[in-house]
XYZ file of C-alpha atoms in Angstrom:
681
model
C 60.782 27.003 -19.733
C 57.001 26.502 -19.703
C 55.721 23.446 -21.542
C 52.197 22.260 -22.264
C 52.235 18.637 -21.186
C 49.699 16.147 -22.512
C 46.976 16.121 -19.842
C 46.959 13.160 -17.493
C 43.763 12.541 -15.589
C 43.780 11.113 -12.069
C 41.629 8.309 -10.709
C 40.376 7.384 -7.254
C 42.179 4.054 -6.984
C 43.738 2.570 -3.868
C 45.835 -0.558 -3.481
C 45.652 -2.604 -0.305
C 49.090 -4.118 0.312
C 49.239 -6.247 3.466
C 46.622 -3.951 5.001
C 48.439 -0.750 4.012
C 46.183 1.508 1.883
C 48.155 3.133 -0.934
C 46.632 5.744 -3.315
C 47.452 5.204 -6.986
C 46.065 8.193 -8.940
C 47.751 7.264 -12.240
C 46.924 3.554 -12.234
C 45.271 3.910 -15.667
C 48.720 4.548 -17.181
C 49.676 0.938 -16.451
C 47.385 -0.274 -19.219
C 48.269 -0.579 -22.908
C 45.112 1.126 -24.205
C 44.621 3.464 -27.166
C 44.315 6.358 -24.705
C 47.615 5.481 -23.041
C 49.436 4.948 -26.335
C 48.196 8.300 -27.639
C 49.362 10.040 -24.441
C 52.714 8.254 -24.684
C 53.243 9.352 -28.306
C 52.469 12.971 -27.435
C 54.954 12.846 -24.560
C 57.607 11.433 -26.913
C 56.961 14.153 -29.513
C 57.232 16.838 -26.831
C 60.472 15.358 -25.495
C 62.111 15.159 -28.924
C 61.040 18.676 -29.885
C 62.268 20.114 -26.571
C 65.581 18.266 -26.540
C 66.528 19.141 -30.118
C 65.275 22.730 -30.121
C 68.092 24.838 -31.605
C 70.228 21.745 -32.048
C 71.316 19.733 -35.084
C 69.884 16.265 -34.502
C 72.044 14.669 -37.180
C 75.214 16.141 -35.657
C 74.367 14.640 -32.260
C 73.553 11.274 -33.826
C 76.823 11.366 -35.769
C 78.663 11.966 -32.498
C 76.939 8.947 -30.955
C 77.808 6.790 -33.979
C 81.443 7.889 -33.888
C 81.884 6.701 -30.309
C 79.637 3.699 -30.810
C 82.260 2.387 -33.219
C 84.229 1.380 -30.133
C 81.444 -0.779 -28.712
C 82.307 -4.067 -27.075
C 82.763 -6.855 -29.626
C 80.945 -10.134 -29.129
C 83.322 -12.852 -27.962
C 83.669 -15.743 -30.423
C 82.626 -19.229 -29.296
C 84.854 -22.266 -29.805
C 83.855 -25.783 -30.836
C 85.743 -28.655 -32.483
C 88.711 -26.508 -33.523
C 86.573 -23.772 -35.073
C 85.363 -20.380 -33.920
C 81.856 -18.968 -34.297
C 81.057 -15.284 -34.031
C 78.374 -12.732 -34.841
C 79.230 -10.112 -37.469
C 77.064 -6.981 -37.652
C 77.023 -4.886 -40.850
C 78.562 -1.394 -40.615
C 75.935 1.007 -39.332
C 73.889 -1.739 -37.713
C 71.298 -4.184 -38.939
C 70.739 -7.894 -38.451
C 73.946 -9.852 -37.873
C 75.333 -12.904 -39.606
C 77.127 -15.776 -37.881
C 80.534 -16.657 -39.294
C 82.604 -19.786 -38.669
C 86.410 -19.705 -39.049
C 89.504 -21.584 -37.966
C 90.714 -18.587 -35.938
C 88.788 -16.400 -33.459
C 88.480 -13.614 -36.062
C 89.350 -15.476 -39.249
C 87.614 -14.549 -42.517
C 85.737 -17.841 -42.534
C 82.312 -18.214 -44.103
C 78.766 -17.265 -43.227
C 76.705 -19.978 -41.547
C 73.486 -17.955 -41.369
C 72.464 -14.363 -42.071
C 69.663 -13.092 -39.859
C 68.719 -10.362 -42.333
C 65.982 -12.674 -43.533
C 64.401 -12.752 -40.068
C 63.178 -9.142 -40.144
C 64.431 -6.884 -37.336
C 66.193 -9.766 -35.655
C 68.521 -9.471 -32.692
C 70.939 -12.302 -31.889
C 70.566 -12.865 -28.155
C 73.165 -15.648 -27.943
C 74.856 -18.378 -29.975
C 76.083 -21.811 -28.943
C 77.735 -24.320 -31.303
C 77.507 -28.001 -30.414
C 80.760 -29.505 -29.068
C 81.301 -31.369 -32.343
C 80.808 -28.126 -34.289
C 78.069 -29.655 -36.412
C 74.978 -27.759 -35.178
C 74.657 -24.099 -34.236
C 71.974 -23.052 -31.735
C 70.854 -19.420 -31.828
C 68.574 -17.263 -29.710
C 66.640 -14.841 -31.934
C 64.645 -11.875 -30.609
C 62.463 -9.862 -33.016
C 60.834 -7.149 -30.873
C 63.552 -5.707 -28.618
C 62.070 -7.415 -25.557
C 64.871 -9.985 -24.887
C 62.296 -12.778 -25.292
C 63.913 -15.135 -27.772
C 63.369 -18.473 -29.429
C 65.838 -21.220 -30.275
C 66.836 -21.801 -33.895
C 69.029 -24.717 -34.985
C 71.283 -24.486 -38.042
C 73.377 -27.175 -39.701
C 76.832 -25.602 -39.858
C 78.128 -27.195 -43.070
C 75.021 -26.559 -45.164
C 73.569 -23.480 -43.446
C 70.193 -25.227 -43.439
C 67.752 -24.319 -40.672
C 66.621 -27.513 -38.992
C 63.088 -28.449 -38.078
C 62.201 -29.609 -34.610
C 63.736 -26.817 -32.512
C 62.069 -26.314 -29.117
C 59.063 -24.000 -29.194
C 59.493 -22.583 -25.688
C 60.268 -18.885 -25.282
C 63.403 -17.912 -23.368
C 62.727 -14.907 -21.139
C 66.249 -13.597 -21.750
C 69.843 -14.720 -22.259
C 70.594 -14.616 -18.531
C 70.813 -18.417 -18.315
C 73.292 -18.522 -21.191
C 71.040 -19.778 -23.992
C 71.559 -23.542 -24.279
C 74.007 -25.913 -22.585
C 74.965 -28.709 -24.975
C 75.429 -32.277 -23.838
C 79.075 -33.257 -24.378
C 78.060 -35.836 -27.016
C 76.246 -33.087 -29.013
C 73.052 -35.139 -28.941
C 70.973 -32.437 -27.288
C 71.024 -29.588 -24.816
C 69.556 -28.137 -21.643
C 67.902 -24.737 -21.682
C 65.939 -22.532 -19.288
C 62.673 -21.170 -20.637
C 59.169 -20.005 -19.846
C 56.506 -22.614 -19.137
C 53.692 -20.220 -20.042
C 53.310 -16.598 -21.094
C 56.062 -14.049 -20.358
C 53.611 -12.184 -18.131
C 53.268 -15.216 -15.830
C 57.066 -15.437 -15.420
C 57.297 -19.117 -14.611
C 60.368 -20.910 -15.903
C 61.892 -24.370 -15.873
C 64.913 -26.253 -17.181
C 64.166 -28.295 -20.290
C 66.152 -31.057 -21.978
C 65.913 -31.214 -25.777
C 67.181 -34.227 -27.732
C 68.037 -33.589 -31.376
C 65.442 -35.343 -33.474
C 63.480 -36.171 -30.349
C 61.383 -34.719 -27.567
C 61.693 -31.677 -25.320
C 60.971 -32.479 -21.678
C 61.078 -30.648 -18.360
C 64.180 -31.582 -16.379
C 63.280 -32.303 -12.711
C 66.031 -30.316 -11.008
C 65.467 -29.844 -7.251
C 65.816 -26.069 -6.946
C 63.383 -25.573 -4.081
C 59.615 -25.268 -4.122
C 58.283 -22.004 -5.528
C 61.660 -20.637 -6.630
C 61.501 -18.149 -9.515
C 65.273 -17.859 -9.762
C 67.199 -18.619 -12.943
C 69.010 -21.936 -13.441
C 71.878 -22.806 -15.793
C 73.068 -26.386 -16.362
C 76.811 -26.949 -16.701
C 78.236 -30.188 -18.060
C 81.753 -31.598 -17.715
C 83.878 -31.932 -20.869
C 84.228 -35.690 -20.297
C 80.464 -36.120 -20.314
C 80.137 -37.553 -16.831
C 78.734 -34.722 -14.743
C 75.952 -32.154 -14.953
C 75.651 -29.393 -12.373
C 72.689 -27.017 -11.988
C 73.777 -23.506 -10.974
C 70.890 -21.563 -9.448
C 70.352 -17.823 -8.752
C 71.269 -15.149 -11.238
C 73.219 -12.695 -9.065
C 74.782 -15.011 -6.490
C 74.754 -18.481 -8.079
C 75.263 -21.745 -6.214
C 75.453 -25.325 -7.583
C 72.214 -26.598 -6.086
C 72.116 -30.009 -7.782
C 74.369 -32.541 -9.490
C 73.755 -35.566 -11.717
C 76.049 -38.403 -12.770
C 75.387 -38.667 -16.507
C 77.425 -41.869 -16.780
C 74.697 -43.692 -14.865
C 71.444 -43.820 -16.912
C 69.453 -44.435 -13.758
C 70.969 -41.621 -11.729
C 68.733 -38.705 -10.783
C 69.509 -35.150 -9.854
C 70.492 -34.933 -6.226
C 70.868 -31.834 -4.040
C 74.395 -30.468 -3.904
C 75.142 -27.071 -2.283
C 71.826 -25.962 -0.787
C 70.853 -23.524 1.935
C 73.814 -21.315 1.014
C 73.307 -17.547 1.243
C 76.577 -16.733 -0.499
C 77.997 -17.287 -3.981
C 79.655 -20.475 -5.246
C 80.289 -19.914 -8.954
C 82.597 -22.166 -10.931
C 82.989 -25.092 -13.301
C 83.338 -28.860 -13.297
C 87.048 -29.694 -13.264
C 87.689 -33.425 -13.166
C 85.445 -34.799 -10.450
C 85.194 -31.546 -8.500
C 83.302 -28.310 -8.761
C 86.005 -25.620 -8.634
C 84.516 -22.260 -7.779
C 84.977 -18.715 -6.595
C 83.046 -18.347 -3.361
C 82.442 -15.590 -0.840
C 81.382 -18.114 1.821
C 83.837 -17.509 4.647
C 85.671 -14.911 2.549
C 83.869 -11.633 1.660
C 86.422 -10.811 -1.054
C 86.361 -14.357 -2.404
C 88.483 -17.492 -2.399
C 88.724 -20.496 -4.723
C 87.560 -23.885 -3.466
C 87.173 -27.399 -4.870
C 84.071 -29.390 -3.884
C 84.131 -33.115 -4.783
C 81.020 -33.910 -6.820
C 80.519 -37.225 -5.025
C 81.046 -35.916 -1.495
C 78.506 -36.959 1.127
C 78.014 -33.452 2.571
C 78.713 -30.808 -0.104
C 76.694 -28.193 1.752
C 79.215 -28.075 4.599
C 81.901 -25.499 3.733
C 84.190 -27.333 6.142
C 84.481 -30.146 3.590
C 85.558 -27.823 0.754
C 89.236 -27.797 -0.187
C 90.608 -24.262 -0.420
C 93.009 -23.833 -3.328
C 93.315 -20.001 -3.457
C 92.822 -18.137 -0.171
C 91.179 -14.754 0.241
C 93.488 -11.832 -0.498
C 93.332 -8.072 -0.932
C 91.680 -8.223 -4.349
C 88.083 -9.243 -5.006
C 87.864 -12.570 -6.833
C 85.098 -12.569 -9.421
C 85.142 -15.537 -11.812
C 87.042 -18.520 -13.211
C 87.494 -19.575 -16.830
C 88.840 -23.062 -17.681
C 91.593 -22.880 -20.324
C 93.210 -26.225 -21.124
C 94.681 -27.571 -17.905
C 94.634 -24.151 -16.272
C 92.136 -21.729 -14.758
C 92.144 -17.999 -15.494
C 91.099 -16.151 -12.344
C 89.472 -12.746 -12.876
C 89.830 -10.252 -10.020
C 89.093 -6.617 -9.134
C 91.938 -4.542 -7.754
C 90.185 -1.341 -6.611
C 87.683 -2.037 -9.434
C 90.427 -2.480 -12.075
C 90.781 -5.876 -13.740
C 93.499 -8.369 -12.945
C 93.824 -11.914 -14.343
C 95.983 -14.561 -12.714
C 96.608 -18.040 -14.108
C 96.450 -20.985 -11.713
C 96.907 -24.710 -12.165
C 94.413 -27.196 -10.842
C 96.119 -27.344 -7.472
C 95.697 -23.589 -7.058
C 99.326 -22.684 -7.659
C 99.693 -19.338 -9.403
C 101.718 -19.929 -12.562
C 101.383 -16.543 -14.230
C 99.441 -13.350 -14.816
C 97.980 -11.914 -18.010
C 99.578 -8.548 -18.857
C 96.486 -6.452 -19.539
C 96.608 -3.483 -21.926
C 95.952 -0.897 -19.206
C 93.896 -0.095 -16.125
C 90.382 -0.998 -17.056
C 87.916 -3.850 -17.272
C 87.388 -7.201 -18.926
C 84.090 -7.729 -20.647
C 81.733 -9.723 -18.486
C 78.038 -10.573 -18.469
C 75.871 -8.409 -16.255
C 75.169 -11.309 -13.890
C 77.492 -13.933 -12.434
C 75.244 -16.816 -13.521
C 75.517 -15.906 -17.209
C 79.313 -15.951 -16.962
C 79.175 -19.695 -16.248
C 78.017 -20.431 -19.821
C 81.479 -20.798 -21.350
C 80.686 -23.504 -23.927
C 83.154 -26.061 -25.261
C 86.652 -26.176 -23.678
C 89.511 -24.417 -25.435
C 93.225 -23.791 -25.002
C 92.756 -20.064 -25.592
C 91.692 -17.311 -23.213
C 89.912 -14.880 -25.540
C 88.797 -11.678 -23.850
C 87.679 -8.125 -24.542
C 89.235 -5.276 -22.594
C 88.738 -1.524 -22.384
C 89.336 1.463 -20.130
C 87.115 4.469 -19.426
C 89.156 6.422 -21.989
C 89.896 3.788 -24.650
C 87.426 1.562 -26.450
C 87.197 -2.193 -26.547
C 89.887 -4.398 -27.977
C 89.822 -8.154 -28.402
C 92.750 -10.286 -27.249
C 93.914 -13.898 -26.973
C 96.279 -15.408 -24.421
C 97.602 -18.931 -23.822
C 99.310 -20.251 -20.705
C 103.064 -19.706 -20.929
C 102.875 -16.739 -23.322
C 104.383 -13.446 -22.241
C 101.933 -11.102 -23.940
C 98.368 -11.465 -25.215
C 97.821 -11.387 -28.957
C 95.799 -8.396 -30.171
C 92.933 -9.580 -32.360
C 91.144 -6.213 -32.563
C 92.833 -3.020 -31.420
C 90.812 -0.249 -29.751
C 89.390 2.148 -32.336
C 88.542 5.093 -30.063
C 90.761 6.916 -27.593
C 89.304 9.819 -25.657
C 91.369 12.940 -25.248
C 90.780 12.763 -21.529
C 92.375 11.835 -18.222
C 91.300 9.333 -15.583
C 91.558 10.125 -11.893
C 90.517 8.283 -8.733
C 88.791 9.829 -5.741
C 86.556 9.000 -2.822
C 83.889 10.604 -0.694
C 82.949 9.872 2.914
C 79.471 8.489 3.539
C 77.518 9.513 6.678
C 78.620 6.316 8.439
C 82.296 7.046 7.722
C 82.759 4.564 4.851
C 84.845 5.751 1.903
C 82.895 5.604 -1.368
C 85.224 5.481 -4.395
C 84.655 7.113 -7.759
C 86.516 7.709 -11.012
C 86.634 11.004 -12.893
C 87.030 11.151 -16.676
C 87.933 14.725 -17.501
C 88.343 16.017 -21.083
C 91.667 17.637 -21.851
C 91.598 21.403 -21.718
C 89.071 21.604 -18.882
C 89.608 24.498 -16.515
C 90.147 22.971 -13.041
C 89.435 26.352 -11.444
C 85.843 26.425 -12.701
C 82.993 24.077 -11.769
C 82.576 21.747 -14.717
C 79.436 20.349 -16.331
C 79.452 16.921 -14.693
C 77.478 13.713 -15.012
C 77.432 11.081 -12.264
C 76.737 7.541 -13.489
C 76.038 4.928 -10.822
C 74.177 1.705 -10.070
C 74.883 0.087 -6.680
C 72.611 -2.942 -6.640
C 72.163 -6.712 -7.036
C 75.838 -7.611 -6.421
C 76.502 -6.339 -9.962
C 79.840 -4.562 -10.377
C 79.984 -1.266 -12.233
C 83.224 -1.605 -14.178
C 85.835 0.988 -15.215
C 85.132 0.283 -18.875
C 84.409 2.085 -22.117
C 80.744 2.959 -22.631
C 79.951 4.632 -25.970
C 77.208 6.957 -24.711
C 79.299 8.139 -21.758
C 82.342 8.543 -24.012
C 80.272 10.735 -26.336
C 79.276 12.856 -23.327
C 82.954 13.410 -22.484
C 83.723 14.157 -26.142
C 80.957 16.784 -26.051
C 82.829 18.559 -23.235
C 81.400 16.995 -20.084
C 83.153 15.527 -17.046
C 82.088 11.985 -16.201
C 82.099 10.643 -12.641
C 81.503 6.934 -12.201
C 80.573 6.252 -8.581
C 80.945 2.823 -6.956
C 78.089 2.779 -4.475
C 77.401 0.097 -1.916
C 74.999 -2.552 -3.135
C 77.180 -3.299 -6.163
C 79.672 -6.124 -6.523
C 82.890 -4.129 -6.918
C 84.293 -4.727 -3.420
C 82.930 -8.089 -2.389
C 80.038 -9.524 -0.454
C 80.097 -7.112 2.501
C 79.946 -4.138 0.104
C 76.937 -5.667 -1.628
C 75.008 -6.556 1.535
C 75.658 -3.132 3.062
C 72.950 -1.698 0.766
C 70.702 -4.726 0.308
C 67.041 -5.067 1.384
C 66.705 -3.342 4.797
C 69.866 -1.371 4.035
C 68.760 -0.026 0.632
C 68.893 3.607 1.804
C 72.672 3.269 2.183
C 73.031 3.444 -1.595
C 71.141 6.735 -1.689
C 73.247 8.251 1.088
C 76.420 7.072 -0.699
C 75.266 8.851 -3.859
C 74.514 12.088 -2.035
C 77.894 11.900 -0.293
C 79.664 11.670 -3.666
C 77.627 14.531 -5.159
C 78.148 16.832 -2.179
C 81.852 15.983 -2.108
C 82.257 16.914 -5.782
C 80.540 20.235 -5.112
C 82.609 20.912 -1.966
C 85.822 20.172 -3.886
C 84.851 22.678 -6.579
C 84.793 20.107 -9.384
C 81.183 21.011 -10.123
C 78.166 22.882 -8.730
C 74.494 21.938 -8.339
C 73.587 24.012 -11.394
C 76.142 22.016 -13.439
C 75.585 18.519 -12.024
C 73.535 15.739 -13.660
C 72.783 12.150 -12.674
C 71.960 9.051 -14.693
C 71.382 5.366 -14.076
C 69.445 2.506 -15.623
C 67.026 -0.113 -14.312
C 67.613 -0.263 -10.542
C 69.915 2.699 -11.164
C 66.864 4.428 -12.651
C 65.139 3.918 -9.305
C 68.198 5.470 -7.667
C 67.675 8.494 -9.945
C 63.998 8.668 -8.987
C 64.841 8.714 -5.297
C 67.529 11.361 -5.876
C 65.274 13.774 -7.766
C 62.396 13.472 -5.280
C 64.431 13.630 -2.049
C 67.281 15.979 -3.034
C 66.027 18.063 -5.975
C 68.312 20.927 -4.901
C 71.418 18.888 -5.661
C 70.941 18.416 -9.412
C 70.660 20.408 -12.610
C 69.308 17.383 -14.464
C 68.354 13.773 -13.709
C 68.052 11.099 -16.410
C 66.558 7.711 -15.386
C 66.785 5.082 -18.127
C 64.668 1.882 -18.372
C 63.736 2.664 -14.773
C 61.994 0.814 -11.988
C 59.985 3.570 -10.282
C 56.860 2.100 -8.651
C 57.768 -0.577 -6.122
C 54.225 -1.082 -4.854
C 52.855 -1.412 -8.373
C 55.725 -3.743 -9.143
C 54.351 -6.312 -6.710
C 51.423 -6.839 -9.122
C 53.862 -7.958 -11.821
C 55.113 -11.559 -11.344
C 58.657 -10.786 -12.523
C 59.027 -7.639 -10.411
C 57.374 -9.314 -7.431
C 60.226 -11.849 -7.575
C 62.805 -9.038 -7.787
C 61.249 -6.909 -5.054
C 60.933 -9.790 -2.606
C 64.573 -10.659 -3.176
C 66.130 -7.186 -3.096
C 63.787 -4.840 -1.226
C 61.127 -6.211 1.084
C 58.380 -8.740 1.731
C 55.134 -7.166 0.431
C 53.120 -9.490 2.722
C 54.524 -7.748 5.812
C 52.887 -4.354 6.592
C 56.014 -2.938 8.254
C 58.108 -3.846 5.240
C 55.456 -2.389 2.941
C 55.736 0.936 4.771
C 59.499 0.784 4.297
C 58.921 0.016 0.618
C 56.811 3.163 0.281
C 59.739 5.218 1.538
C 61.957 3.772 -1.217
C 59.532 4.041 -4.151
C 60.029 7.170 -6.312
C 56.406 7.183 -7.513
C 55.262 7.381 -3.887
C 57.901 9.993 -3.006
C 56.647 12.625 -5.482
C 55.294 15.693 -3.679
C 54.694 19.211 -5.026
C 57.973 21.121 -5.234
C 60.660 22.628 -7.443
C 62.451 19.959 -9.441
C 65.440 20.038 -11.776
C 65.162 19.122 -15.449
C 64.195 15.454 -15.838
C 64.368 13.251 -18.918
C 63.026 9.710 -18.473
C 63.736 7.164 -21.199
C 62.040 3.780 -21.444
C 61.328 0.964 -23.897
C 57.855 -0.044 -25.016
C 58.895 -3.723 -25.076
C 60.795 -3.750 -21.776
C 60.140 -7.126 -20.075
C 61.682 -6.075 -16.753
C 60.793 -2.457 -16.027
C 57.700 -1.951 -18.150
C 57.122 1.522 -19.633
C 54.229 2.103 -17.239
C 56.772 2.855 -14.487
C 58.076 5.801 -16.477
C 54.587 6.914 -17.526
C 53.159 6.988 -14.000
C 56.185 8.648 -12.450
C 56.420 11.364 -15.101
C 52.690 12.119 -14.987
C 52.885 12.570 -11.219
C 56.088 14.616 -11.408
C 54.748 16.884 -14.157
C 51.708 17.613 -11.983
C 53.919 18.237 -8.928
C 56.446 20.510 -10.660
C 56.331 24.058 -9.245
C 59.501 25.141 -10.992
C 60.169 25.989 -14.635
C 62.376 23.060 -15.667
C 60.980 20.453 -18.089
C 59.884 16.972 -17.042
C 60.168 14.864 -20.197
C 59.325 11.294 -21.154
C 60.227 9.290 -24.241
C 59.113 5.667 -24.489
C 60.800 4.240 -27.585
C 58.994 1.679 -29.708
C 60.792 -1.613 -30.474
C 63.066 -1.042 -27.499
C 63.403 -3.135 -24.386
C 65.652 -3.107 -21.340
C 68.706 -2.503 -23.508
C 70.007 -6.011 -24.100
C 68.068 -6.630 -27.332
C 67.276 -3.142 -28.611
C 68.005 -2.782 -32.354
C 71.066 -0.686 -33.179
C 69.241 2.152 -34.943
C 66.814 2.513 -32.034
C 69.707 2.503 -29.552
C 71.445 5.275 -31.516
C 68.265 7.363 -31.433
C 67.934 6.773 -27.680
C 71.529 7.699 -26.926
C 71.450 10.761 -29.175
C 68.331 12.177 -27.525
C 69.747 11.454 -24.067
C 72.978 13.236 -25.004
C 71.172 16.180 -26.622
C 69.250 16.695 -23.368
C 72.536 16.852 -21.448
C 74.134 19.172 -23.992
C 71.239 21.585 -23.554
C 70.788 21.455 -19.787
C 74.506 21.551 -18.933
C 75.435 23.982 -21.750
C 78.066 21.654 -23.151
C 80.183 22.802 -26.098
C 79.005 19.812 -28.138
C 77.426 19.927 -31.604
C 74.612 22.450 -31.924
């Protein structure tokens, strides 16, 4: 296939990074100028026309919508005996917030966001007394949101809400004071571009002030404040991927200040205030996790030797705790599959939740966000799915034999789930799951898509994902690979592909792909790869270093230019944490060897479809633009190199439903065409 790409000029621009001179011929594509926007629109038109050529766009979109009906439901939030939840109209649109006396009771509407334009509800948090509802509202797909306050009984929007912009929902929205008189929140102190944030305290009817939490000078990490149900304690959890309780304050003493708590800790200590202790899952001294209790008034909380162990490390990976009445529900991974045990406050196991199958509980992307549980409740309400069955919503109470089904799964794939593993070059076994549609011929290499991530201590879960389910329904075989760098198998698994070890993730991916080919499950001319964000970078490395291994590669919301990323305050924070120090010339040279934009050289490449969001606050669309321009110029083969930057779309977390459907449909149509799937035509 020969395509006429929109021309992309080159410029003589060089970046000096710690004394290392780096050419940047497509630097002009970083700007949001009329020239760039025109080029971007032409690329999008070309991508859409190419992807849907000879295909029924509506049929593909209908397939996406059918499997999107099984999307994960938003968990209701409890306060003062009532439950608050977001309700989205059928087919999408702005949600309403409903309050009811049961998690999914009929209830009544508190506020309808239809009047806010193309509003996305980033988070909701009722006050402990159930009187005021705080909402995070995003209107441009970017995840940037502002706080709105609504009187629950009247539905009246209140004046005096804080004006600060929240960069995202990663810090949980707001953390109410137990007396409902105000709340803590984490927000920007200036423009989103500057990416400087602080904890604020807002008093209802009063002022909003910066809260002086000692998180360490110059830290750009996220912070979430947790308060105890009895109103005595406040704890500041710091770091989004591997949180630790860095500071504590005794709220019962008006003169008490924040004082350092667990500091200088490289591991994770993520939990909740229980009585006068911080009870947490930690990987300090236990790579797979253990549960400890740290007295909040102890003289030396930073010394793990003073922590009281209440659940020792075992064979499973401990992930999080949820307080439920007088008990704690302990979420674990057993070879990636979810398990939930119930423990009392002494750590004694008193039961286990019978889950509906082998799959995953819903969980926030980052461990810090999971700490924002809101007001205490006697119910463990959770969503659960498997790779072949969509999300259901359930409720369990200590002492009950079975969970109550609140919403049953609506989609079941006619497919099987199998486990496998490949051997990495260093001898480590890299697990994967295969979702294979019924009726597939095991004797023939199948059209196969590998989905992977492997970064930031974030676990890739064996869960239902509507776009991947639609791919299987269209006749494809899905392989979900659990690469090192992710959080599926504990701290050692994560650190094995972190910073200086980043290349391990790429070798793990190649090992899985080559194993699938050697086993006859697929062949290079039938094998595709996808990943988002840092997984998009993984895709960029794969297509530039092993183009022979793939029929198609599909980065989504990708990070692709690591050197350019150091000029962006947010990405500079991410790169310094996860890749390298850009002030060190040796580390800069290593960074160049990991950056897909720098890795592009003339050659024969497989089909590539890069998807990005114009309002992405994390991996701006310029990453995709620069990489695609360079790859289009370097392509010596006949396969298309396509780019579609979607307007009113961000990094995925706040993209409007209709835009997300269009994104997923075009992504799927590209796979249907390149892998010759028997999907809709």
